[in-house]
GROMACS .gro file of N, CA and C in nm:
model
  228
    1UNK      N    1 -11.602  15.550   9.262
    1UNK     CA    2 -11.555  15.506   9.207
    1UNK      C    3 -11.406  15.537   9.245
    2UNK      N    4 -11.413  15.617   9.223
    2UNK     CA    5 -11.231  15.735   9.200
    2UNK      C    6 -11.181  15.772   9.287
    3UNK      N    7 -11.306  15.895   9.349
    3UNK     CA    8 -11.295  15.941   9.566
    3UNK      C    9 -11.287  15.831   9.604
    4UNK      N   10 -11.276  15.663   9.597
    4UNK     CA   11 -11.290  15.550   9.655
    4UNK      C   12 -11.164  15.506   9.649
    5UNK      N   13 -11.095  15.508   9.592
    5UNK     CA   14 -10.917  15.431   9.541
    5UNK      C   15 -10.889  15.555   9.616
    6UNK      N   16 -10.902  15.639   9.506
    6UNK     CA   17 -10.785  15.795   9.577
    6UNK      C   18 -10.829  15.795   9.772
    7UNK      N   19 -10.872  15.734   9.785
    7UNK     CA   20 -10.859  15.744   9.992
    7UNK      C   21 -10.832  15.678  10.027
    8UNK      N   22 -10.792  15.540   9.933
    8UNK     CA   23 -10.705  15.390   9.973
    8UNK      C   24 -10.571  15.426  10.004
    9UNK      N   25 -10.556  15.491   9.875
    9UNK     CA   26 -10.466  15.449   9.792
    9UNK      C   27 -10.360  15.616   9.949
   10UNK      N   28 -10.499  15.700  10.002
   10UNK     CA   29 -10.427  15.756  10.075
   10UNK      C   30 -10.383  15.762  10.200
   11UNK      N   31 -10.462  15.653  10.272
   11UNK     CA   32 -10.512  15.631  10.382
   11UNK      C   33 -10.295  15.551  10.421
   12UNK      N   34 -10.350  15.452  10.281
   12UNK     CA   35 -10.179  15.282  10.239
   12UNK      C   36 -10.066  15.408  10.278
   13UNK      N   37 -10.104  15.573  10.162
   13UNK     CA   38  -9.935  15.688  10.197
   13UNK      C   39  -9.907  15.718  10.313
   14UNK      N   40 -10.061  15.737  10.401
   14UNK     CA   41 -10.020  15.730  10.590
   14UNK      C   42  -9.986  15.670  10.681
   15UNK      N   43 -10.078  15.598  10.607
   15UNK     CA   44  -9.970  15.425  10.704
   15UNK      C   45  -9.799  15.415  10.660
   16UNK      N   46  -9.793  15.453  10.558
   16UNK     CA   47  -9.588  15.443  10.525
   16UNK      C   48  -9.561  15.501  10.533
   17UNK      N   49  -9.592  15.623  10.589
   17UNK     CA   50  -9.532  15.797  10.559
   17UNK      C   51  -9.550  15.788  10.805
   18UNK      N   52  -9.589  15.762  10.872
   18UNK     CA   53  -9.581  15.665  10.962
   18UNK      C   54  -9.517  15.642  10.965
   19UNK      N   55  -9.443  15.463  10.960
   19UNK     CA   56  -9.371  15.405  10.948
   19UNK      C   57  -9.240  15.403  10.937
   20UNK      N   58  -9.231  15.509  10.841
   20UNK     CA   59  -9.123  15.580  10.783
   20UNK      C   60  -9.040  15.661  10.876
   21UNK      N   61  -9.087  15.709  10.917
   21UNK     CA   62  -9.159  15.851  11.017
   21UNK      C   63  -9.066  15.789  11.152
   22UNK      N   64  -9.151  15.639  11.251
   22UNK     CA   65  -9.085  15.617  11.327
   22UNK      C   66  -8.969  15.523  11.310
   23UNK      N   67  -8.957  15.456  11.198
   23UNK     CA   68  -8.789  15.411  11.230
   23UNK      C   69  -8.680  15.449  11.161
   24UNK      N   70  -8.727  15.594  11.133
   24UNK     CA   71  -8.546  15.685  11.177
   24UNK      C   72  -8.543  15.702  11.316
   25UNK      N   73  -8.421  15.753  11.326
   25UNK     CA   74  -8.287  15.691  11.427
   25UNK      C   75  -8.316  15.882  11.467
   26UNK      N   76  -8.338  15.876  11.633
   26UNK     CA   77  -8.279  15.993  11.654
   26UNK      C   78  -8.191  16.191  11.596
   27UNK      N   79  -8.206  16.307  11.557
   27UNK     CA   80  -8.048  16.333  11.553
   27UNK      C   81  -8.002  16.361  11.706
   28UNK      N   82  -8.036  16.325  11.815
   28UNK     CA   83  -8.006  16.318  11.949
   28UNK      C   84  -7.953  16.222  12.024
   29UNK      N   85  -7.862  16.188  12.085
   29UNK     CA   86  -7.815  16.042  12.138
   29UNK      C   87  -7.862  16.069  12.249
   30UNK      N   88  -7.887  16.203  12.354
   30UNK     CA   89  -7.930  16.141  12.463
   30UNK      C   90  -7.910  16.090  12.575
   31UNK      N   91  -8.005  15.995  12.646
   31UNK     CA   92  -7.955  15.884  12.719
   31UNK      C   93  -7.942  15.703  12.650
   32UNK      N   94  -7.930  15.755  12.561
   32UNK     CA   95  -7.925  15.622  12.419
   32UNK      C   96  -7.816  15.614  12.451
   33UNK      N   97  -7.726  15.639  12.422
   33UNK     CA   98  -7.551  15.645  12.454
   33UNK      C   99  -7.510  15.595  12.548
   34UNK      N  100  -7.570  15.685  12.629
   34UNK     CA  101  -7.465  15.695  12.783
   34UNK      C  102  -7.551  15.536  12.905
   35UNK      N  103  -7.627  15.458  12.793
   35UNK     CA  104  -7.693  15.394  12.862
   35UNK      C  105  -7.609  15.328  12.773
   36UNK      N  106  -7.620  15.266  12.661
   36UNK     CA  107  -7.660  15.163  12.556
   36UNK      C  108  -7.387  15.178  12.642
   37UNK      N  109  -7.412  15.288  12.580
   37UNK     CA  110  -7.189  15.251  12.616
   37UNK      C  111  -7.217  15.355  12.436
   38UNK      N  112  -7.259  15.326  12.342
   38UNK     CA  113  -7.265  15.363  12.212
   38UNK      C  114  -7.120  15.317  12.195
   39UNK      N  115  -7.105  15.239  12.205
   39UNK     CA  116  -6.984  15.125  12.127
   39UNK      C  117  -7.003  15.184  11.993
   40UNK      N  118  -7.059  15.173  11.891
   40UNK     CA  119  -7.003  15.206  11.725
   40UNK      C  120  -6.926  15.159  11.722
   41UNK      N  121  -6.889  15.081  11.576
   41UNK     CA  122  -6.797  15.109  11.488
   41UNK      C  123  -6.743  15.155  11.338
   42UNK      N  124  -6.648  15.171  11.292
   42UNK     CA  125  -6.676  15.299  11.186
   42UNK      C  126  -6.807  15.207  11.106
   43UNK      N  127  -6.798  15.074  11.003
   43UNK     CA  128  -6.897  15.040  10.921
   43UNK      C  129  -7.040  15.095  11.041
   44UNK      N  130  -7.056  15.026  11.142
   44UNK     CA  131  -7.231  14.996  11.119
   44UNK      C  132  -7.255  15.216  11.257
   45UNK      N  133  -7.146  15.256  11.180
   45UNK     CA  134  -7.225  15.419  11.211
   45UNK      C  135  -7.234  15.461  11.044
   46UNK      N  136  -7.086  15.450  10.918
   46UNK     CA  137  -7.228  15.491  10.808
   46UNK      C  138  -7.334  15.428  10.779
   47UNK      N  139  -7.324  15.268  10.829
   47UNK     CA  140  -7.461  15.199  10.727
   47UNK      C  141  -7.568  15.279  10.838
   48UNK      N  142  -7.542  15.295  10.916
   48UNK     CA  143  -7.688  15.362  10.972
   48UNK      C  144  -7.671  15.527  10.917
   49UNK      N  145  -7.671  15.543  10.884
   49UNK     CA  146  -7.665  15.659  10.808
   49UNK      C  147  -7.680  15.734  10.658
   50UNK      N  148  -7.676  15.621  10.636
   50UNK     CA  149  -7.728  15.532  10.448
   50UNK      C  150  -7.829  15.508  10.478
   51UNK      N  151  -7.882  15.444  10.595
   51UNK     CA  152  -8.036  15.377  10.576
   51UNK      C  153  -8.100  15.467  10.646
   52UNK      N  154  -8.018  15.555  10.725
   52UNK     CA  155  -8.171  15.711  10.812
   52UNK      C  156  -8.162  15.801  10.643
   53UNK      N  157  -8.065  15.791  10.554
   53UNK     CA  158  -8.030  15.878  10.403
   53UNK      C  159  -8.146  15.837  10.366
   54UNK      N  160  -8.116  15.731  10.336
   54UNK     CA  161  -8.287  15.679  10.253
   54UNK      C  162  -8.412  15.616  10.294
   55UNK      N  163  -8.400  15.680  10.391
   55UNK     CA  164  -8.581  15.649  10.497
   55UNK      C  165  -8.603  15.852  10.504
   56UNK      N  166  -8.474  15.890  10.527
   56UNK     CA  167  -8.461  16.065  10.488
   56UNK      C  168  -8.603  16.081  10.350
   57UNK      N  169  -8.464  16.039  10.287
   57UNK     CA  170  -8.543  16.062  10.122
   57UNK      C  171  -8.678  15.967  10.132
   58UNK      N  172  -8.710  15.883  10.144
   58UNK     CA  173  -8.889  15.858  10.125
   58UNK      C  174  -9.006  15.895  10.214
   59UNK      N  175  -8.897  15.947  10.300
   59UNK     CA  176  -8.991  16.026  10.428
   59UNK      C  177  -9.078  16.156  10.308
   60UNK      N  178  -8.906  16.244  10.245
   60UNK     CA  179  -8.964  16.319  10.177
   60UNK      C  180  -9.088  16.351  10.132
   61UNK      N  181  -8.981  16.226   9.982
   61UNK     CA  182  -9.128  16.188   9.792
   61UNK      C  183  -9.272  16.159   9.940
   62UNK      N  184  -9.261  16.079   9.992
   62UNK     CA  185  -9.433  15.997  10.111
   62UNK      C  186  -9.500  16.078  10.141
   63UNK      N  187  -9.443  16.250  10.190
   63UNK     CA  188  -9.501  16.334  10.256
   63UNK      C  189  -9.564  16.410  10.122
   64UNK      N  190  -9.456  16.410  10.001
   64UNK     CA  191  -9.493  16.515   9.945
   64UNK      C  192  -9.647  16.436   9.840
   65UNK      N  193  -9.607  16.336   9.850
   65UNK     CA  194  -9.736  16.224   9.728
   65UNK      C  195  -9.868  16.218   9.868
   66UNK      N  196  -9.884  16.269  10.004
   66UNK     CA  197  -9.956  16.194  10.096
   66UNK      C  198 -10.021  16.400  10.039
   67UNK      N  199  -9.989  16.514  10.043
   67UNK     CA  200 -10.002  16.633  10.056
   67UNK      C  201 -10.120  16.684   9.898
   68UNK      N  202  -9.997  16.589   9.775
   68UNK     CA  203 -10.013  16.654   9.685
   68UNK      C  204 -10.189  16.571   9.657
   69UNK      N  205 -10.115  16.427   9.663
   69UNK     CA  206 -10.289  16.336   9.710
   69UNK      C  207 -10.427  16.445   9.783
   70UNK      N  208 -10.366  16.445   9.954
   70UNK     CA  209 -10.498  16.576   9.969
   70UNK      C  210 -10.564  16.677   9.918
   71UNK      N  211 -10.459  16.767   9.857
   71UNK     CA  212 -10.487  16.836   9.816
   71UNK      C  213 -10.649  16.783   9.682
   72UNK      N  214 -10.615  16.715   9.620
   72UNK     CA  215 -10.696  16.657   9.511
   72UNK      C  216 -10.813  16.621   9.469
   73UNK      N  217 -10.792  16.422   9.671
   73UNK     CA  218 -10.947  16.430   9.735
   73UNK      C  219 -11.035  16.607   9.724
   74UNK      N  220 -10.992  16.737   9.823
   74UNK     CA  221 -11.022  16.835   9.874
   74UNK      C  222 -11.077  16.861   9.702
   75UNK      N  223 -11.054  16.878   9.631
   75UNK     CA  224 -11.033  16.987   9.549
   75UNK      C  225 -11.205  16.905   9.471
   76UNK      N  226 -11.131  16.684   9.480
   76UNK     CA  227 -11.299  16.621   9.382
   76UNK      C  228 -11.453  16.696   9.411
   0.00000   0.00000   0.00000
């Protein structure tokens, strides 16, 4: 029963980690700024950076939890 519960939690962490990583903006502007014009205001840039900082923090903690849970599952 414990192994089943941990497996479900591991799958949920995996899905959440995938979503958090995909929501982050890329570090390079590339063709996106050339095509889109890159006309960001000061407020939108700060909002984007704070959102990306939160997503980066979530990525770090969810990845740590995923790795720890995966190691625990291997030991069972």
